[in-house]
Structures are given as C-alpha cells and as structure tokens.
Amino acid sequence: MAGKTLYDKIWDLHQVDTSADGAGLLYIDRHLVHEVTSPQAFEGLEIAQRTLWRKRSILAVPDHNVPTTGLEAGITDPVARLQVDTLNDNCDKYALTEFKMGDVRQGVVHVIGPEQGATLPGMTVVCGDSHTSTHGAFAALAFGIGTSEVEHVMATQCLIQKKSKNMRVTVAGEVAEGITAKDIVLHIIGEIGTAGGTGCTIEFAGEAITGLSMEGRMTVCNMTIEAGARAGLIACDQTTLDYIAGRPFAPSGEMWDQAVAFWGDLHSDDDAIFDREVVIDAADIAPQVTWGTSPEMVCSINQRIPDPADEVDTIKAGGMRAALDYMGLKANTSFDQIHVDKVFIGSCTNSRIEDLRAAAGVVKGRKLAANIKLALVVPGSGLVKQQAELEGLDRIFVDAGFEWREPGCSMCLGMNADRLDPGERCASTSNRNFEGRQGTGGRTHLVSPAMAAAAAVQGHFVDVRELMRGEL
Amino acid sequence: MNKFENFTGIVAAFDRSNIDTDAIIPKQYLKSIKRSGFGINLFDDWRYLDPGEPGQDNSQRRLNPEFLLNREPYNAAQILLARENFACGSSREHAVWALMDFGFKVVIAPSFADIFYNNSFKNGLLPIALDEEVVDLLFTELQGQPDYRLSVDLQGQVVSNAGGVEFPFEIDEFRKYCLLNGLDDIGLTMQKSEQIKSFEQQYYQKLPWLQ
C-alpha cells in the first residue's frame, strides 16, 4: 500500500464518520471568527435554539471593518460599527475569547491566530474567510468556509466535507537573492492558473519552500486560494516548532514534548502518491508584478505587459483585453513606465514583522516619490506594530512619507475608509487584483513588500534588486 | 430552505471566465448583518453607473443600460450561464444570497470555485458543472435568441433545451437529497451527536494538548 500524504494523515485523524457517497464528517479543532461572516451564523443558531458545541475552539477578532486611524473616535461608519458591535455582543453573550479593538492582540485574523499559537500542526482550522489557507503553513488543514458552514461548526464542531485531491507543487532549488515568498507564490499562480488547484489541497515542497521562514510560508499558503485550492500545506519541521514554542495558546512542558513527538509524523510519506505534481525551478523566479484583474495575470518585472494578440485561446485573449482596458494599460509596455498613485503595505498576505522589515530595508534613507498620493503601512496586529516600533521601523516609514497605521484588513478590500478612488493605481502587497477590490474603479498591482516599497520611492515599478544595488 | 423544484427559466449569459465574488457582490454590502436584501446590489459595479453604498436608495441610482440584467427579459432570468472558475475569490456567502435574492436558481459553468460551490447548496442554489464543449454549445445556441430558456430537472440530473436535447450533470447524492427535500444539514449532523462525543473522547486522549 502506498504511503499517505500529509493531507491524508490530517484528514484521517479528524474523520468522525464517512457516508456512502464518500463525504466525511470532519472534526474541527480551531474556529477563527470575524465580524463580517459570523452575524448571520450566530443569528441562525438562535433562531434554531441551538448552542455552541465547543466554545474554547473559537478565537474571535474584528478586522475587516476596523479603521486604521483615529481609533479614539471608534468606528464612525454606523453600518460597520453595528457589525463589530454585533460580534462583541455575540462573543460576550457566549463567553468566547475575543480580542476587541484596543486590545494589543487585535489584528488580522490570519495574523493573530499563528501569533498566539492558536494554530498548531495537525489541527483542522476553519474561518469564514477564504484566506484561512494561510494556516496551512503550520501543517494544519486550514480552509475558508461560508456562513452556513460557520454555523454548522458552531453547532456541531464538525463539517460535512468531500475529500479533495492531493496536489504537490515543488519549488526545486534555491531562489536567487532578493526573491521573496510573495514572488514564489505569484509565480506559481502564473504557472498553474487561478483554477489550477480547484478541487485540490496543495502541498508545497522543495528547498525554496523549506528554506522560508514561517512568515514566508504563511504568505505562500495564504495565496493558495488564488490558485483555486481551498487549502495549502507545508510539512512540519524545526522552523515550525521554533516559531510555535512559547506562544500563549501553544502547549508547554510535558504536553509540548508529547505534541512535538506527534507532530514529527506531519509530512507526506516518501512513497505517497499525489494526484497531480507540478515542479517549478526556483532559479526561474524573478520579482513578480500583476498587470491584470486576476492573480494569474502576472509576470516578471523585467518582462513587458503581454499582448492579447499573441494569445491563441480567444476567450483568454478577450479576458486579457478587458483586463488591460480596466487597468488602463497597453500591451508591450515595460513596468518602469507604469506610475502608481498609492502604495499599500499590509493584509493577511504581507503584514507580518518580516514583511515590514523587508519594506523598511528598501525605504530607509529614501523618500516617497512626488507622484505618490498616499502610502500606507498597516501592521497585521497590535503586537506586530509594537515589535516594529521597538525596532524603529515606524520612524523609517514616517520619515520617508508613509503613514503608519493601526492593524486591520484595511485597503486589501477597502471595507473601511482606506480605499482607491476610481482610476487610481496601487502597488499593493495584498492578494487580489479583482476589479473594484480596493475601491470601485481602482487598479491593483500585486507585489511583494520590497517591490511595493521600491515603487513607493521610485514612483513607478522597478526591480527592487537593481534599486538596492544602486543601479537606478 | 425551500425544496428545489423542476423549472424552465430564462438564461442570462456572461461570456467571461473567473467572475469573482467581488464582482458578484462588492465588499461594502458585506457590512449587513442580515441574509436578505442583497439582490438589488448583485453585480453592483457593472449594474450601476454611479458608485453605491449600503442603505442607499438604489432606485435613485443610474442603471447601466448596457448591462444584461438591466434589460428585459434578463431582469427575470433564473439561470446564469458563465465560463470557467465562476465565483472565485472570497468565501462570502453573500454572493449566493445576492444571486438567489435576484431570482437565480441555477448557475451553469464549466467549473466553480470550491467555497462558492459548497455555499450554494446550503441555500438551495444549484451550481451545475457541464463540460466546456456543452457550455460552448449553449453559448452558441442562445446567440440572437433573447428568450432562450433551459429546463432543469434535479431528480433526473438533466438540463434540457426547448428542442428537448438533454445535457446530463453530476451531483453528490447527499447534496441532491438535501436540495430536493429542502433539508438543513446542521440538523442532520446533530443526529450524530453521540458519535461526535465518542470521537472526542478518543481524540483528546490521543492529543491531550488540544483539550
């Protein structure tokens, strides 16, 4: 019999029941909750007079709607305030753990879970948010669910799930200097497409992946959903353990030893068989920039904007034309000709301490270019912010002309006041470049924190490696 | 949830792939704490010429006359036809609520984003995945036929056109059962409470650090 994949192992460990048509009843260890996708679930429980099965599995935080400036005034948008108040009321009512606004532990749900040690290897982790895939960096089976499923987990601690296919993406060899996790994952999406992982759980492997820090691994797993897969996974190793040890929700003492012994098996067996395998040469990866309205519309900074005329698939070519039109771009333009209006450094993809250090490293001693209307740095959590301030990163950003903001989802999706105006172009470290994502009519280019910082100081896209070598 | 009944409905066709959830229902409307009332803002950025905010009187906004769903008979469409990877992006169930609130009962595409696909069944919306060639054929058939209709038979797992040509589709037995009977799957899982409890006993013995 063939060995098991990491996904097989976690799946089997959580099987409560299997039905005739292959759907399983999957036990859920950790349920992360935020204000946008939970109110209807709490209401549904109440209407049906049901209660929560395991309150301690829940960790709640408001993040999507929270303002990133002027916190003293609270949330001024009454609709957004009602949503956050509703989360607070529900958490108080059921005595659930919540990091409210003003708590230093508050932040983007996918930043605070790992930061608190609430995401552990081997767990099943769900949240009413597609970027729950982030937590797969810890060898946890983590995926986004809709509000009905949020209610299902609250009521039963389980989900009815059909097992996905096993896919492995191996990024072989080492990346060149200056290439980050964001470049790796954007490159992967460019290769396999936004539906490339549909119906699959993707395990990321190879030297370029195992060589990443936990922050980098989270960036890669975060964007798995942009490749169509609900969940991404990376095997547990010493890097994982070093990150988790000592965090508030992590086990300690004898429990830690037991856990570590168990986690030692959280990798795919050598003889495991994957339904699909993709191998990417790490050496091929250059800094990435998206040019269109889907994350798969991406290329290397040193390439030109692709020409729909070269695309043989007519539907694809039509999509490219529509994207270029929306983005206000012409085929064959080089990226250094593309000027940006706003810069956003933040989101569940890239707002951790390592991301801020990378951006600050580029910004240090430089100033925002004159054409930049606004450049935001939004740390992923209050604790990330605190750490960055200890290291003096806030001063570097502020001295250069950036705004140093409070934690939240912010301009990744613009549910709060941080948005693009129609026609504005943004270099963003977030995860989606869909039409209107950052504001109606806004134009988003996805990049790494270092690339966003470079665009901020140059006013247009550049290869950050050339900037750092003093060639620009 | 209402039982899913067989019906014949007008088809609104969107000839593009990767239609994302931000397009289906933009983020400002996710601030609602209700499940209803999203239909008026379905495809909001495409449907209106001026930007919208929650709570706004939408009748005062300028409709985009070019947009399909603003024109007859598509304003009464019940079947949405699209290209691959429909509803990719976020987990927002609001996308399903908006489509249903508008009046859609079925979405046909070569493929769907996984989370949207799951969310659909929880609300009685039927996503039907048909082969790309079949979807191509449907797009060709409806050219120049504004009143193009398709019939959907869930029990028989078949979509058919006015000429009686049938296009069979696949669906999980359990999901079909829930849709046909309008069943809430939370209730069904709760019938397994004892099994979940005994699972937990063994589970936390094996992984005590999680208890």
XYZ file of C-alpha atoms in Angstrom:
683
model
C 0.000 0.000 0.000
C 1.251 3.446 -0.887
C 2.148 5.837 1.887
C -0.006 8.757 2.939
C 0.236 12.381 2.021
C 0.241 14.987 4.781
C -3.315 15.848 3.755
C -4.386 12.179 4.006
C -2.937 11.987 7.523
C -4.729 15.061 8.860
C -7.945 14.089 7.097
C -7.905 10.582 8.577
C -7.128 11.888 12.054
C -10.300 14.017 12.015
C -12.793 11.593 10.489
C -15.839 11.256 12.729
C -17.920 9.442 10.156
C -17.852 8.540 6.484
C -21.024 8.354 4.432
C -21.767 6.131 1.458
C -21.005 8.759 -1.188
C -17.545 9.450 0.206
C -18.353 12.635 2.087
C -16.813 12.692 5.537
C -17.786 14.296 8.786
C -14.639 16.200 9.677
C -13.881 17.288 13.247
C -12.744 20.909 13.604
C -10.120 21.933 16.170
C -9.906 25.666 15.738
C -12.602 28.075 14.615
C -11.477 31.624 13.907
C -14.296 34.151 13.762
C -14.515 37.741 12.492
C -17.288 40.280 12.225
C -18.248 40.009 8.546
C -19.196 36.367 8.081
C -20.417 35.481 11.587
C -23.501 37.588 12.474
C -25.886 35.555 10.328
C -24.435 32.336 11.787
C -24.996 33.443 15.385
C -28.497 34.536 14.418
C -29.158 31.170 12.767
C -28.148 29.345 15.960
C -30.503 31.453 17.972
C -33.448 31.018 15.641
C -32.986 27.243 15.729
C -32.373 27.379 19.507
C -29.019 25.698 19.173
C -25.917 26.382 21.198
C -22.166 26.290 20.559
C -20.621 22.847 20.759
C -17.129 23.808 21.913
C -16.701 27.436 22.861
C -12.998 27.105 23.565
C -12.327 26.246 19.920
C -13.269 29.791 18.970
C -10.952 32.763 18.734
C -12.696 35.916 17.537
C -11.417 39.262 16.335
C -12.819 42.225 14.414
C -10.570 43.047 11.469
C -12.297 43.730 8.127
C -14.176 46.860 9.202
C -11.852 48.406 11.727
C -10.479 51.864 10.993
C -6.693 52.142 10.863
C -6.563 55.719 12.046
C -8.298 57.868 14.659
C -9.221 54.919 16.879
C -10.201 57.264 19.726
C -13.296 58.169 17.733
C -14.261 54.500 17.352
C -15.927 53.379 14.127
C -17.745 56.326 12.595
C -19.495 54.368 9.818
C -22.728 53.249 11.570
C -23.191 50.148 9.383
C -19.653 48.940 10.079
C -19.993 49.790 13.761
C -23.143 47.700 14.075
C -21.308 44.723 12.589
C -18.401 44.996 15.035
C -20.782 45.637 17.950
C -22.726 42.532 16.934
C -19.537 40.443 17.099
C -18.710 41.900 20.509
C -22.224 41.194 21.790
C -22.214 37.637 20.495
C -18.792 36.904 21.999
C -19.827 38.404 25.340
C -23.085 36.506 25.361
C -21.439 33.115 24.788
C -18.258 33.977 26.738
C -15.996 33.453 23.715
C -12.376 34.562 23.513
C -12.255 37.775 21.512
C -9.517 40.345 21.020
C -11.548 43.511 20.800
C -10.493 46.796 19.247
C -7.976 48.441 21.561
C -6.516 45.100 22.705
C -2.853 44.932 21.645
C -3.508 41.368 20.428
C -6.172 42.534 17.956
C -5.318 42.322 14.274
C -5.981 40.500 11.030
C -7.455 37.110 11.911
C -4.833 35.183 9.898
C -2.009 37.062 11.562
C -3.187 36.757 15.143
C -4.044 33.014 15.049
C -0.450 31.904 14.429
C 0.952 34.757 16.506
C -0.943 33.472 19.543
C -0.033 29.837 18.921
C -3.735 29.176 18.298
C -2.816 27.440 15.051
C -0.951 24.203 15.736
C 0.362 21.426 13.493
C -2.103 18.660 12.683
C -5.117 20.786 13.510
C -8.131 21.436 11.353
C -8.616 25.196 11.242
C -11.596 26.961 9.681
C -12.782 30.539 9.386
C -15.411 32.331 7.355
C -12.709 33.758 5.157
C -11.044 32.288 2.102
C -7.532 33.227 3.248
C -7.754 30.703 6.070
C -5.439 28.697 3.824
C -2.681 30.787 5.458
C -2.592 28.458 8.478
C -1.577 25.508 6.309
C 1.975 26.810 6.762
C 1.845 25.019 10.142
C 0.954 21.620 8.657
C -2.633 22.314 9.695
C -5.548 21.576 7.370
C -6.989 25.062 7.117
C -9.634 26.338 4.756
C -12.232 29.041 4.312
C -15.919 28.348 4.763
C -19.167 30.199 4.139
C -21.501 31.496 6.818
C -23.750 28.405 6.765
C -20.679 26.302 7.471
C -19.625 28.716 10.224
C -22.975 27.980 11.834
C -22.520 24.247 11.229
C -19.156 24.230 13.018
C -20.514 26.320 15.879
C -23.392 23.883 16.391
C -21.646 20.555 15.834
C -17.851 21.100 15.825
C -17.903 19.267 12.509
C -18.238 19.895 8.794
C -19.536 17.643 6.074
C -16.699 17.616 3.572
C -15.740 15.759 0.478
C -12.085 14.880 0.380
C -10.079 16.892 -2.131
C -7.464 15.593 -4.474
C -3.800 15.630 -3.487
C -1.615 18.024 -5.435
C 2.028 18.860 -4.790
C 3.874 21.905 -6.002
C 7.604 21.507 -5.584
C 9.730 24.604 -5.922
C 13.058 22.949 -6.516
C 16.392 24.507 -5.703
C 17.060 27.870 -4.149
C 15.676 31.210 -5.230
C 18.001 33.994 -6.297
C 18.910 36.690 -3.822
C 16.157 39.236 -3.276
C 13.348 36.851 -4.228
C 10.643 36.590 -1.590
C 7.789 34.248 -0.700
C 5.355 36.564 -2.499
C 7.322 36.265 -5.728
C 7.333 32.482 -5.353
C 3.584 32.200 -4.893
C 2.702 34.727 -7.604
C 4.981 32.831 -9.970
C 3.241 29.551 -9.064
C -0.188 31.089 -9.724
C 1.073 32.433 -13.039
C 2.189 28.918 -13.948
C -0.843 26.862 -12.840
C -3.593 29.498 -13.146
C -6.314 30.654 -10.792
C -8.220 27.407 -11.268
C -5.050 25.285 -11.272
C -5.715 23.903 -7.808
C -9.521 23.710 -7.901
C -10.716 20.603 -6.080
C -7.258 20.017 -4.600
C -5.313 20.557 -1.440
C -1.883 21.758 -2.460
C 1.196 20.710 -0.530
C 4.161 22.992 -1.144
C 7.564 21.367 -1.034
C 11.146 21.787 -2.228
C 14.171 23.656 -0.958
C 12.783 27.060 -1.859
C 9.769 26.379 0.386
C 11.509 24.689 3.312
C 14.086 27.476 3.238
C 11.368 30.048 4.016
C 10.653 31.433 7.466
C 7.170 30.830 8.927
C 6.164 34.308 7.768
C 7.180 33.428 4.224
C 5.419 30.072 4.385
C 2.248 31.831 5.536
C 2.464 34.156 2.522
C 2.669 31.169 0.184
C -0.189 29.234 1.818
C -2.265 32.417 2.078
C -2.458 32.730 -1.690
C -3.228 29.054 -2.301
C -6.863 30.098 -2.652
C -5.815 32.368 -5.520
C -4.685 29.202 -7.290
C -8.164 27.754 -6.746
C -7.275 25.378 -3.894
C -9.105 25.817 -0.614
C -6.151 24.607 1.408
C -2.374 24.714 1.159
C 0.003 22.709 3.326
C 3.655 22.712 4.284
C 5.193 19.884 6.345
C 6.100 20.465 9.982
C 9.818 20.889 10.649
C 12.177 22.586 13.097
C 11.301 26.032 11.680
C 7.642 25.350 12.569
C 8.470 24.223 16.097
C 10.794 27.150 16.758
C 8.034 29.575 15.770
C 5.343 27.974 17.932
C 7.352 27.341 21.111
C 6.382 29.627 23.963
C 3.345 31.246 22.333
C 0.328 31.827 24.621
C -2.002 29.129 23.192
C 0.760 26.592 22.498
C 1.313 23.602 24.795
C 4.204 23.693 27.235
C 6.195 21.353 29.478
C 5.327 17.699 29.165
C 2.445 18.468 26.798
C 4.874 20.207 24.456
C 7.080 17.118 24.343
C 4.107 14.880 23.600
C 2.903 17.221 20.911
C 6.320 17.503 19.271
C 6.618 13.715 19.173
C 3.241 13.522 17.423
C 3.979 16.367 15.028
C 7.108 14.552 13.851
C 4.877 12.497 11.548
C 3.248 15.519 9.905
C 4.834 15.198 6.479
C 3.987 13.204 3.380
C 5.448 9.715 3.312
C 8.215 9.166 0.776
C 6.062 6.716 -1.169
C 2.876 8.811 -1.027
C 1.157 9.273 -4.370
C -0.171 12.652 -5.459
C -2.980 13.043 -7.976
C -1.106 15.921 -9.529
C 2.509 17.067 -9.335
C 3.973 20.338 -10.539
C 7.676 21.100 -10.333
C 8.954 24.626 -10.625
C 12.575 25.622 -10.902
C 13.266 28.184 -8.181
C 16.025 29.725 -10.259
C 13.413 30.865 -12.824
C 11.684 33.169 -10.355
C 12.189 36.938 -10.665
C 10.313 39.664 -8.742
C 6.644 39.462 -9.796
C 4.063 42.123 -10.643
C 0.453 41.505 -11.679
C -0.793 43.505 -14.666
C -4.441 42.403 -14.893
C -7.548 41.723 -12.866
C -6.839 38.140 -11.849
C -3.800 36.974 -9.860
C -2.803 34.675 -12.727
C -2.261 37.790 -14.866
C 1.245 38.174 -13.571
C 4.734 38.426 -14.993
C 8.313 39.188 -14.021
C 9.303 42.796 -13.523
C 11.725 42.539 -16.441
C 9.052 41.322 -18.867
C 6.617 43.544 -20.738
C 2.836 43.617 -20.424
C 1.661 40.676 -22.546
C -0.146 41.197 -25.834
C -3.618 39.632 -26.284
C -2.781 39.352 -29.986
C -0.262 36.634 -29.068
C -2.860 34.569 -27.211
C -4.378 31.753 -29.277
C -7.257 30.987 -26.881
C -9.927 33.532 -27.897
C -11.754 33.543 -24.564
C -8.455 34.136 -22.789
C -7.496 36.883 -25.227
C -10.861 38.556 -24.618
C -10.250 38.388 -20.888
C -6.811 39.948 -21.356
C -8.249 42.818 -23.410
C -10.936 43.500 -20.825
C -8.293 43.444 -18.083
C -5.916 45.798 -19.897
C -8.807 48.136 -20.608
C -9.859 48.152 -16.948
C -6.263 48.618 -15.817
C -5.672 51.447 -18.290
C -2.633 49.672 -19.746
C -1.313 48.935 -23.205
C 0.251 45.671 -24.326
C 4.056 45.582 -24.538
C 4.560 48.373 -22.009
C 7.526 47.920 -19.694
C 6.809 48.125 -15.975
C 9.083 51.087 -15.323
C 6.649 53.115 -17.434
C 3.785 52.358 -15.065
C 3.385 55.030 -12.418
C 1.470 54.384 -9.229
C -0.734 56.702 -7.146
C -0.971 54.768 -3.910
C 1.006 52.118 -2.089
C -0.422 49.624 0.384
C 1.787 47.504 2.607
C -0.366 45.221 4.714
C -3.040 42.424 4.553
C -3.075 38.815 5.745
C -0.592 38.067 2.961
C 2.139 40.525 3.902
C 1.771 42.416 7.186
C 3.966 40.400 9.498
C 7.148 41.652 11.075
C 9.381 40.159 8.417
C 7.337 41.896 5.690
C 7.665 45.244 7.426
C 11.401 44.716 7.888
C 11.790 43.946 4.174
C 9.875 47.064 3.152
C 11.688 49.261 5.676
C 15.021 47.958 4.399
C 14.195 49.417 0.988
C 12.665 52.642 2.266
C 15.438 53.505 4.713
C 17.174 56.747 3.783
C 14.790 57.359 0.859
C 11.635 59.421 0.339
C 8.308 58.794 -1.321
C 8.322 59.845 -4.975
C 6.451 63.085 -5.679
C 3.609 61.383 -7.567
C 2.633 59.120 -4.652
C -0.603 60.457 -3.151
C -0.734 58.062 -0.242
C 1.427 55.244 1.063
C 0.066 53.148 3.911
C 1.778 50.700 6.190
C -0.794 48.676 8.103
C 0.742 46.152 10.527
C -1.049 42.809 10.817
C -1.634 43.061 14.545
C -1.062 45.265 17.554
C 1.831 43.025 18.523
C 3.441 43.302 15.083
C 3.068 47.073 15.364
C 4.647 47.063 18.811
C 7.584 44.966 17.624
C 8.113 47.161 14.568
C 8.143 50.267 16.746
C 10.702 48.638 19.061
C 12.902 48.157 16.025
C 12.329 51.728 14.858
C 10.669 50.671 11.596
C 7.809 53.134 12.110
C 10.312 56.020 12.060
C 11.827 54.806 8.800
C 8.408 54.731 7.155
C 7.192 58.016 8.583
C 10.455 59.822 7.713
C 10.033 58.677 4.124
C 6.467 59.995 3.986
C 4.456 56.824 4.643
C 1.503 56.746 7.026
C 1.951 54.343 9.939
C -1.470 52.932 10.738
C -3.333 50.736 13.217
C -3.832 46.990 12.456
C -6.664 45.673 10.292
C -7.546 44.410 6.807
C -7.608 47.964 5.532
C -7.041 48.602 1.834
C -6.789 44.931 0.925
C -10.530 45.069 0.402
C -11.476 48.575 1.413
C -14.333 47.794 3.757
C -13.118 50.591 5.999
C -12.202 54.085 4.815
C -8.892 53.002 3.199
C -9.670 52.738 -0.492
C -8.631 53.576 -4.005
C -10.602 56.185 -5.920
C -11.735 55.391 -9.474
C -8.781 55.151 -11.850
C -6.147 55.195 -9.122
C -3.279 52.760 -9.454
C -1.875 50.938 -6.450
C 1.196 48.856 -5.709
C -0.252 46.520 -3.124
C 1.107 43.670 -1.023
C -2.379 42.149 -0.745
C -3.753 39.103 -2.550
C -6.467 40.092 -5.028
C -6.351 42.389 -8.027
C -10.007 41.896 -8.967
C -11.940 44.802 -10.484
C -13.010 47.155 -7.718
C -11.379 45.089 -4.999
C -9.580 48.018 -3.360
C -12.277 50.536 -4.291
C -14.642 50.992 -7.228
C -12.600 51.605 -10.383
C -9.303 51.120 -8.519
C -6.374 49.440 -10.275
C -4.350 46.978 -8.233
C -0.896 45.555 -8.930
C 0.086 42.781 -6.543
C 3.718 42.749 -5.443
C 5.961 41.793 -2.521
C 6.600 44.258 0.331
C 10.081 45.049 -1.017
C 8.697 45.696 -4.516
C 5.899 47.876 -3.108
C 8.455 49.881 -1.147
C 10.603 50.278 -4.259
C 7.608 51.518 -6.272
C 6.822 53.973 -3.471
C 10.254 55.589 -3.557
C 10.660 55.491 -7.346
C 7.050 56.382 -8.205
C 6.811 53.522 -10.703
C 7.572 49.810 -10.737
C 11.233 48.834 -10.669
C 13.264 45.723 -9.965
C 13.966 46.202 -6.264
C 17.227 44.306 -6.663
C 18.535 46.940 -9.071
C 17.473 49.698 -6.698
C 19.310 48.046 -3.820
C 22.426 47.549 -5.929
C 22.399 51.277 -6.645
C 21.825 50.769 -10.367
C 18.826 53.094 -10.579
C -34.594 26.179 2.907
C -37.171 25.643 0.146
C -37.328 22.392 -1.758
C -35.754 22.555 -5.184
C -38.445 22.091 -7.835
C -38.026 21.457 -11.554
C -38.423 24.594 -13.631
C -37.866 26.225 -17.010
C -36.200 29.619 -16.925
C -34.611 32.398 -18.917
C -30.844 32.177 -19.288
C -28.607 35.195 -18.716
C -25.184 34.517 -20.233
C -21.942 36.144 -19.081
C -19.259 35.261 -21.575
C -16.262 35.542 -19.270
C -14.217 33.299 -17.031
C -13.070 33.966 -13.451
C -16.103 36.063 -12.493
C -15.121 36.781 -8.906
C -17.104 37.265 -5.728
C -16.065 40.936 -5.531
C -17.872 41.438 -8.858
C -20.913 39.447 -7.725
C -21.366 41.436 -4.532
C -18.898 44.229 -3.718
C -17.469 44.476 -0.219
C -19.400 47.498 1.029
C -22.562 45.384 1.109
C -20.927 42.749 3.320
C -21.407 45.052 6.279
C -25.001 43.901 6.570
C -25.776 41.527 9.424
C -28.718 40.026 7.523
C -29.015 37.279 4.915
C -31.528 39.065 2.715
C -31.758 42.160 0.558
C -28.572 41.641 -1.495
C -30.270 41.132 -4.885
C -30.541 44.822 -5.661
C -26.740 45.076 -5.407
C -25.904 41.930 -7.369
C -23.044 42.827 -9.790
C -23.281 46.356 -8.411
C -20.214 47.840 -10.157
C -21.423 46.581 -13.542
C -25.081 47.271 -12.976
C -24.998 50.920 -11.945
C -23.150 53.846 -13.449
C -22.568 55.558 -10.120
C -20.988 54.046 -7.021
C -23.234 52.660 -4.308
C -23.180 52.392 -0.559
C -25.221 50.202 1.772
C -28.512 51.732 2.832
C -28.676 53.912 -0.256
C -31.934 54.244 -2.217
C -30.920 52.246 -5.283
C -33.872 53.495 -7.318
C -32.149 56.884 -7.402
C -29.020 55.443 -8.997
C -28.338 55.435 -12.748
C -28.654 51.971 -14.227
C -26.147 50.878 -16.851
C -28.424 50.278 -19.868
C -25.781 48.024 -21.449
C -25.724 45.611 -18.551
C -27.545 42.370 -19.288
C -29.563 42.083 -16.083
C -30.927 45.603 -16.539
C -32.651 44.564 -19.778
C -35.758 42.549 -20.435
C -36.189 39.632 -20.335
C -32.937 39.043 -18.430
C -34.143 41.002 -15.430
C -36.279 37.937 -14.795
C -33.544 35.384 -15.554
C -33.382 32.310 -13.339
C -30.359 30.616 -14.870
C -26.927 32.180 -15.101
C -24.504 30.815 -17.678
C -20.802 31.643 -17.377
C -17.329 30.427 -18.215
C -14.806 28.602 -16.028
C -13.933 29.223 -12.370
C -17.178 31.020 -11.581
C -17.269 32.875 -8.241
C -13.596 32.591 -7.472
C -12.240 34.657 -4.642
C -13.648 35.156 -1.215
C -15.759 32.878 0.975
C -18.612 35.411 1.196
C -21.882 33.526 1.192
C -23.377 36.911 0.347
C -22.564 36.032 -3.286
C -25.047 33.158 -3.130
C -27.573 35.230 -1.204
C -27.355 38.004 -3.814
C -27.800 35.643 -6.770
C -30.789 33.973 -5.145
C -32.317 37.210 -3.957
C -32.189 38.448 -7.559
C -34.051 35.332 -8.667
C -31.371 32.927 -9.874
C -31.935 29.280 -9.040
C -29.192 27.709 -11.122
C -25.703 28.653 -12.297
C -24.175 26.712 -15.177
C -20.429 26.868 -15.820
C -17.580 24.522 -16.739
C -16.188 24.902 -13.206
C -16.808 26.697 -9.916
C -14.652 27.918 -7.078
C -14.852 25.321 -4.295
C -16.162 27.538 -1.487
C -18.900 29.069 -3.624
C -19.894 25.601 -4.805
C -20.327 24.473 -1.187
C -22.123 27.631 -0.143
C -24.648 27.276 -2.958
C -26.074 24.008 -1.709
C -26.559 25.376 1.791
C -29.031 27.870 0.373
C -30.823 25.965 -2.354
C -28.900 27.392 -5.311
C -27.903 24.654 -7.743
C -24.464 25.005 -9.391
C -24.282 22.770 -12.465
C -20.878 21.961 -13.909
C -21.102 20.997 -17.574
C -18.241 20.144 -19.914
C -16.648 23.071 -21.653
C -17.930 21.843 -25.048
C -21.506 21.747 -23.749
C -21.167 25.242 -22.282
C -19.751 26.376 -25.644
C -22.766 24.852 -27.361
C -25.186 26.652 -25.014
C -23.431 29.968 -25.672
C -23.792 29.353 -29.407
C -27.442 28.338 -29.133
C -28.532 31.434 -27.262
C -26.920 33.855 -29.731
C -29.673 36.073 -31.103
C -32.339 34.367 -29.011
C -33.209 36.745 -26.169
C -35.883 34.435 -24.866
C -33.586 31.421 -24.684
C -34.723 29.085 -21.931
C -33.446 25.911 -20.351
C -35.247 23.374 -18.189
C -33.649 21.908 -15.101
C -34.609 18.537 -13.656
C -32.646 17.855 -10.482
C -34.197 14.455 -9.775
C -33.253 13.286 -13.262
C -29.950 15.256 -13.201
C -30.521 16.754 -16.593
C -30.663 20.183 -18.238
C -32.628 20.376 -21.492
C -33.262 22.976 -24.154
C -36.554 23.842 -25.860
C -35.817 21.281 -28.574
C -35.631 18.547 -25.954
C -31.877 17.990 -26.234
C -30.669 16.790 -22.851
C -27.424 17.585 -21.055
C -26.885 15.339 -18.032
C -24.947 16.573 -14.992
C -23.295 15.079 -11.914
C -24.170 15.867 -8.316
C -23.353 14.238 -4.960
C -26.194 12.067 -3.696
C -26.268 13.742 -0.292
C -26.407 17.247 -1.725
C -29.133 16.245 -4.138
C -31.116 14.715 -1.300
C -30.806 17.876 0.813
C -31.827 20.147 -2.087
C -34.799 18.043 -3.139
C -36.077 17.894 0.414
C -35.087 21.396 1.480
C -33.065 19.945 4.368
C -30.815 21.839 6.755
C -27.674 19.730 7.113
C -26.939 21.044 10.621
C -29.978 19.125 11.842
C -28.715 16.007 10.096
C -25.265 16.294 11.672
C -26.800 16.888 15.088
C -28.392 13.464 14.846
C -24.832 12.177 15.118
C -24.136 13.937 18.432
C -23.313 10.714 20.278
C -20.846 9.713 17.607
C -19.156 13.117 17.767
C -18.884 12.843 21.559
C -17.296 9.425 21.451
C -14.906 10.635 18.739
C -13.889 13.496 21.027
C -13.188 11.138 23.925
C -10.705 9.093 21.915
C -9.319 12.109 20.122
C -8.378 14.087 23.218
C -6.897 11.023 24.828
C -4.574 10.743 21.858
C -3.918 14.502 21.539
C -4.276 15.789 25.113
C -2.543 19.112 24.366
C -5.561 20.153 22.335
C -8.081 19.603 25.105
